[in-house]
Coordinates of C-alpha atoms in Angstrom, one line a residue:
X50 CA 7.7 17.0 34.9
X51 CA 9.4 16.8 38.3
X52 CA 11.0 20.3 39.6
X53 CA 14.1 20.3 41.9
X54 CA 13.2 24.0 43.8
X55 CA -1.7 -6.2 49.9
X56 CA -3.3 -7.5 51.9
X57 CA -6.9 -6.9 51.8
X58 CA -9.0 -6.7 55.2
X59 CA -12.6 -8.7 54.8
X60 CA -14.4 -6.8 52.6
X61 CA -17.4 -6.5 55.4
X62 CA -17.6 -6.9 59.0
X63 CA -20.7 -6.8 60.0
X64 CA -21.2 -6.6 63.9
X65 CA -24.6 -8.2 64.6
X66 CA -27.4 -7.9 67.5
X67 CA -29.8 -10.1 67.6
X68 CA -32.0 -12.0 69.5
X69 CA -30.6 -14.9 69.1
X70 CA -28.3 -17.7 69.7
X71 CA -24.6 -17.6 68.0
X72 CA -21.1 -18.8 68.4
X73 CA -18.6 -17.8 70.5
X74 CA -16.3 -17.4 67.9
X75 CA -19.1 -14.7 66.6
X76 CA -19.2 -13.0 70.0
X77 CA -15.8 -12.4 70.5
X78 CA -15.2 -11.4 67.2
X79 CA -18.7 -8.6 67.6
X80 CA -17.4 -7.7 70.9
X81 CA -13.8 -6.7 69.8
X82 CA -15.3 -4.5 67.0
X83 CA -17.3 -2.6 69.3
X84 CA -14.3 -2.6 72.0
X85 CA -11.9 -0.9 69.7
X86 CA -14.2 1.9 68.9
X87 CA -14.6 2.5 72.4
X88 CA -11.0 2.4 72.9
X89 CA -10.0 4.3 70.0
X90 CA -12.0 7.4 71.6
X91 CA -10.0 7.2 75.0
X92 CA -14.0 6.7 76.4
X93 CA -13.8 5.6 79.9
X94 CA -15.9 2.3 79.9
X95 CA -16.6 -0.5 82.3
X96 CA -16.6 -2.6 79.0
X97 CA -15.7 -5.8 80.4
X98 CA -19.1 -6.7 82.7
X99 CA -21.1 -6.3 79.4
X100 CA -20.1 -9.2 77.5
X101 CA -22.3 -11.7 78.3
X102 CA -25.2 -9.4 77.1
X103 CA -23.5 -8.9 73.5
X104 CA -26.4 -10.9 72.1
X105 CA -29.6 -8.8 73.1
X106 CA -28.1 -5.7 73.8
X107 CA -28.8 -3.0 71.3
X108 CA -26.0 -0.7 68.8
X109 CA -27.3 2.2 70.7
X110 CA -27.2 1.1 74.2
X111 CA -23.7 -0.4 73.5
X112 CA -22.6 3.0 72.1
X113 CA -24.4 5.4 74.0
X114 CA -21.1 6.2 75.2
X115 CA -20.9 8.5 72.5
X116 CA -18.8 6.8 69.7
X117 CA -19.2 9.4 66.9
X118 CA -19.5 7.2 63.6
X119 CA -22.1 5.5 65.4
X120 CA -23.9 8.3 67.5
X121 CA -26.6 8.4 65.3
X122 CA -26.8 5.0 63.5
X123 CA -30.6 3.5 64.3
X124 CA -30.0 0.2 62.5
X125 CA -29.0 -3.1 64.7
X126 CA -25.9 -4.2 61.9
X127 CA -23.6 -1.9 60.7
X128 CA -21.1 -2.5 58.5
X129 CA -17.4 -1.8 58.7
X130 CA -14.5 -1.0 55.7
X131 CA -11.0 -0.7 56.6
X132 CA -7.7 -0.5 54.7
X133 CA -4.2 -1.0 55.5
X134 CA -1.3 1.1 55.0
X135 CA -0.7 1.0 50.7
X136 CA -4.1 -0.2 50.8
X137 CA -6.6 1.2 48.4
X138 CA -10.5 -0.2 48.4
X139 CA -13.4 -0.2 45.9
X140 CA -16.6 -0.1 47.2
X141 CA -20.0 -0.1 45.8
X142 CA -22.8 1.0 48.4
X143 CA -26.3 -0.5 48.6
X144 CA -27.5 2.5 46.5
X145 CA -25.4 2.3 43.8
X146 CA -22.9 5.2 44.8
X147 CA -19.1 4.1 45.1
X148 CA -16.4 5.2 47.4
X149 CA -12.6 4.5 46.8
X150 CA -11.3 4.4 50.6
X151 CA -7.5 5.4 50.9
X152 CA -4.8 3.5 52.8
X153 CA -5.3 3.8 56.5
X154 CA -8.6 4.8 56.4
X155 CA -12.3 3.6 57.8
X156 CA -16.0 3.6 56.5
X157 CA -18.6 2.5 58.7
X158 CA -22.5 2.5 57.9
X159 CA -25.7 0.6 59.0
X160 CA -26.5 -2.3 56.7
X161 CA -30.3 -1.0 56.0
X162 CA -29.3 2.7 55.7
X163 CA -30.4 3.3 52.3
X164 CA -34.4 1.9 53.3
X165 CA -35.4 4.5 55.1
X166 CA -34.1 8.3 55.6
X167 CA -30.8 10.0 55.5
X168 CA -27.9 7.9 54.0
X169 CA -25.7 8.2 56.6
X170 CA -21.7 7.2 56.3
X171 CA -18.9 8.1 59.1
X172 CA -15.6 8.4 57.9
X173 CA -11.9 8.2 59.4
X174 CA -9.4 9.1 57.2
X175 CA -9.8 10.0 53.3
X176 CA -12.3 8.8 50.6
X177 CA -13.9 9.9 47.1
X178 CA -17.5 9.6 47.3
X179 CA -19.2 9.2 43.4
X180 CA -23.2 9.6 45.2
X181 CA -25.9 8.4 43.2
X182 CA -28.7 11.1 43.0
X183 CA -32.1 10.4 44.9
X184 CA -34.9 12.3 43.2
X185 CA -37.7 10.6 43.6
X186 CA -36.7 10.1 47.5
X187 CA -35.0 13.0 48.2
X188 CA -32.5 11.0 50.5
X189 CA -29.5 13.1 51.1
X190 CA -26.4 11.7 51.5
X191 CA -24.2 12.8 54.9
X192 CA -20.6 11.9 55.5
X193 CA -20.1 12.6 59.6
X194 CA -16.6 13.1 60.8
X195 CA -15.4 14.0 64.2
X196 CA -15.1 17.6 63.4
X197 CA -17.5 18.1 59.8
X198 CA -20.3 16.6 58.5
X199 CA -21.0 16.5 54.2
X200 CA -24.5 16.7 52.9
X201 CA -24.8 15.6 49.5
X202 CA -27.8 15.4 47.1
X203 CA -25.5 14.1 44.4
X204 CA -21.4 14.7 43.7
X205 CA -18.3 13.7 43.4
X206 CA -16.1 15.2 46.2
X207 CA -12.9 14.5 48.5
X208 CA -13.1 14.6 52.0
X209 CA -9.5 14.0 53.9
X210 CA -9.6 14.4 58.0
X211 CA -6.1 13.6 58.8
X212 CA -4.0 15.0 61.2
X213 CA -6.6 16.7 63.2
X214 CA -7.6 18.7 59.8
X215 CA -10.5 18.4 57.6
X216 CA -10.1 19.3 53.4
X217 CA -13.1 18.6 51.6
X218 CA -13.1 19.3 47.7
X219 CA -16.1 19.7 45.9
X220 CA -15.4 18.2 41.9
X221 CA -19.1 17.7 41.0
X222 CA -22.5 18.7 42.1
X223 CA -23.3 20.8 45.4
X224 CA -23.0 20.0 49.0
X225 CA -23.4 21.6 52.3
X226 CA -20.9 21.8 55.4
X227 CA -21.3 22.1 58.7
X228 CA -19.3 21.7 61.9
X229 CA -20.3 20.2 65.4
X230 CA -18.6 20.3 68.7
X231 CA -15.4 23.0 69.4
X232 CA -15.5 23.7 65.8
X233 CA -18.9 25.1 64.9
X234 CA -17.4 28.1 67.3
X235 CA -14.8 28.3 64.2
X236 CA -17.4 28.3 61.6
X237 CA -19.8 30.8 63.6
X238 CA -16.6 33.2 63.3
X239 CA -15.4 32.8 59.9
X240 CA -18.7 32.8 58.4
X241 CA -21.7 33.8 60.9
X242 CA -23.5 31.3 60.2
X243 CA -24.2 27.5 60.7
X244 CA -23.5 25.6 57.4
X245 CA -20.9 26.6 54.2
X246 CA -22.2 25.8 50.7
X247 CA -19.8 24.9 48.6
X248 CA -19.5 25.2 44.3
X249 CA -17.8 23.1 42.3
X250 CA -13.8 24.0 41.8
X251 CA -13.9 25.0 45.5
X252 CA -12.1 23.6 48.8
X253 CA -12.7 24.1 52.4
X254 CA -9.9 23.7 54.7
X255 CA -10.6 23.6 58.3
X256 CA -7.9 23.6 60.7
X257 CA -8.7 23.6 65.1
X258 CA -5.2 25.8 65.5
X259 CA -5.9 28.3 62.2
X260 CA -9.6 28.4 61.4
X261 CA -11.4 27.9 57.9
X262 CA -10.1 28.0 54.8
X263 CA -12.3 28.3 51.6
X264 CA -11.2 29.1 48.1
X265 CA -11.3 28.0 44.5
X266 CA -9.0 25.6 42.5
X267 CA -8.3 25.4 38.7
X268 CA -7.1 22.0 39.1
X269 CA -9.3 20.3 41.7
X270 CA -8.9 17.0 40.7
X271 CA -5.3 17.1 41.9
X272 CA -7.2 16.6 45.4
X273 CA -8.2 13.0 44.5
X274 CA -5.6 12.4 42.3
X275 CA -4.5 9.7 45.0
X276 CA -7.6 7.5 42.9
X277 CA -5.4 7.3 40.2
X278 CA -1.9 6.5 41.8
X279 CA -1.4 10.2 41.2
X280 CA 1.0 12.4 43.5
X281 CA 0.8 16.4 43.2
X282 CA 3.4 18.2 45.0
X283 CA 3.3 22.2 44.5
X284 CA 6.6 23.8 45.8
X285 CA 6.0 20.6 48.2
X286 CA 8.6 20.0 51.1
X287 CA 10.3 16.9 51.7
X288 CA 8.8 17.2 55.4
X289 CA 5.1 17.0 53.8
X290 CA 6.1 14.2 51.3
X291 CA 7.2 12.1 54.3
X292 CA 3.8 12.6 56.4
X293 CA 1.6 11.9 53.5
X294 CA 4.3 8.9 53.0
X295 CA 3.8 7.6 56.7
X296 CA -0.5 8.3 56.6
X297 CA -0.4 6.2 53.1
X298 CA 2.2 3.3 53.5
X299 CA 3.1 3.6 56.9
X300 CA 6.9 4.4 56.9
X301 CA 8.9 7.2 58.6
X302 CA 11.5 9.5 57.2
X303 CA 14.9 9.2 58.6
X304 CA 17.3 11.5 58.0
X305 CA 20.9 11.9 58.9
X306 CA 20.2 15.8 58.4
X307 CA 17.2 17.7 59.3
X308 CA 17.9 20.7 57.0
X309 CA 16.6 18.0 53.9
X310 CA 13.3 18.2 55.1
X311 CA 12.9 21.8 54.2
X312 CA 13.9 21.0 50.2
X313 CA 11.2 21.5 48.1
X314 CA 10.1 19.9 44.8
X315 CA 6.8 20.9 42.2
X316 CA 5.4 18.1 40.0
X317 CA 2.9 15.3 39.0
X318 CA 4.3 11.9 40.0
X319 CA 2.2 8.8 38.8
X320 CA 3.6 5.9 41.6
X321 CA 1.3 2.4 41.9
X322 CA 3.5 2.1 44.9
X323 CA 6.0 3.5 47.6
X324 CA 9.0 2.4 45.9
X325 CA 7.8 3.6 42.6
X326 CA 7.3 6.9 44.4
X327 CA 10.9 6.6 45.9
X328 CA 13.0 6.2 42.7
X329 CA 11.3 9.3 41.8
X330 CA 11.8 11.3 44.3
X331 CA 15.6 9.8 44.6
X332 CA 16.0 11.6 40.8
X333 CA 13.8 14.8 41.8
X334 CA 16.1 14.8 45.2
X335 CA 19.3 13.8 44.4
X336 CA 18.8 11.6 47.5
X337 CA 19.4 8.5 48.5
X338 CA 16.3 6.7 49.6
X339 CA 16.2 3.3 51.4
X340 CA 13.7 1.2 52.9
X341 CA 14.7 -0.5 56.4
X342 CA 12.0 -1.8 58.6
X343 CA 9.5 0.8 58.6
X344 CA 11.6 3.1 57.7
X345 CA 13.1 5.4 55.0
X346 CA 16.6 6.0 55.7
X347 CA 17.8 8.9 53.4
X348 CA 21.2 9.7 53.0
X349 CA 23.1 12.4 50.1
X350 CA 25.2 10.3 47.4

């Protein structure tokens, strides 16, 4: 009840060092993978001089720079997920445990990660991790983000770091949090201590501006709900529908009046895409919602 008040990317990249001889075509194509994550950090890099050593350099010379999804990678190929915007991608890790990587989003791990140690993923944007359990091993899992790491010994949780946020919620299983850089400082004050362990039901909200957040949900499953083509909106405003509109599809509300942004709706909306989601909100709204360009031009009938 709704209340009133693609084009898939290669399934891996793999960006290899070795000793060896390969094409060009390869080198450019390894090169520009390590280039953008270089770039993507604002790291300043005399990047250019190192391209004819591509093929024996090593991942952690390369990225000693201080990349963070890599910072602690030992293997010499990694490989590389990405989706676009209404994207939405399956995968099945070497160990058995699956991720569902949401629109806009990266996943980057060493190819031999599962071997030996720590399984170790970095992530850039949102994913539902389902992690297969290592008991005779004792391998945890960790999920490194720029701001929170996840430690896992076997769960199904939500981890969403957009918008220079982190929201982890825990469905199944236990798992420990802790923070690195500026934001341990947050942690050290909300808690006095180094790491939060979380129970199932429960969801940790960090924010830079606001602190830490940590408190228990009936319905946690709302959190990944976006698995499912599921939308939850509680009291919702139009101005949070649009910027979980432009992370997910990649379209920006227009409006001919700013005052709309502040309406509200409360509801479970089940969309496979955006313009399934717009004809509903169009009858929740009483708007009129049209796509031009990359953008959603909204107007009152």
């Amino acid at each position: 009840m709704i209340d009133n008040n693609e084009n898939d990317l290669p399934q891996n990249l793999p960006v290899e060092f070795k000793k060896k001889e390969i094409s060009q075509e390869k080198q450019q194509a390894n090169w520009q993978a390590i280039e953008n994550g270089i770039r993507q950090q604002n790291i300043p890099t005399p990047v250019r001089w190192l391209k004819p050593l591509l093929v024996a350099a090593s991942i952690l010379l390369l990225l000693s720079a201080g990349v963070w999804y890599l910072s602690t990678a030992d293997s010499r190929t990694i490989n590389f997920y990405k989706t676009q915007f209404s994207q939405i991608k399956h995968i099945t890790l070497p160990d058995g445990s699956k991720v569902t990587l949401n629109a806009n989003s990266e996943l980057t791990l060493s190819a031999d990660w599962s071997k030996t140690g720590d399984r170790q993923v970095w992530l850039n944007g949102e994913a539902y991790f389902e992690v297969e359990k290592k008991p005779a091993t004792h391998q945890k899992f960790v999920v490194h983000t720029k701001d929170i790491d996840v430690e896992v010994l076997g769960t199904k949780f939500n981890v969403n770091t957009r918008h220079a946020k982190a929201i982890v919620s825990l469905e199944e299983g236990k798992i420990k949090l802790s923070l690195h850089g500026k934001t341990n400082a947050i942690l050290q004050k909300y808690a006095g201590r180094k790491v939060i362990e979380m129970k199932p039901g429960e969801v940790v909200k960090l924010d830079t501006v606001t602190g830490i957040q940590l408190a228990a949900e009936t319905n946690i499953d709302f959190r990944s709900g976006w698995v499912r083509n599921e939308f939850h909106f509680d009291n919702t405003s139009l101005k949070d529908i649009g910027i979980m509109i432009k992370d997910v599809y990649g379209y920006s509300l227009d409006v001919t009046d700013g005052k709309l942004l502040k309406r509200s709706m409360t509801g479970d909306v089940r969309a496979a895409n955006l313009q399934e989601l717009l004809n509903v909100l169009e009858i929740a709204f009483k708007f009129k919602m049209v796509i031009e360009n990359k953008s959603i031009k909204i107007t009152q009938p």
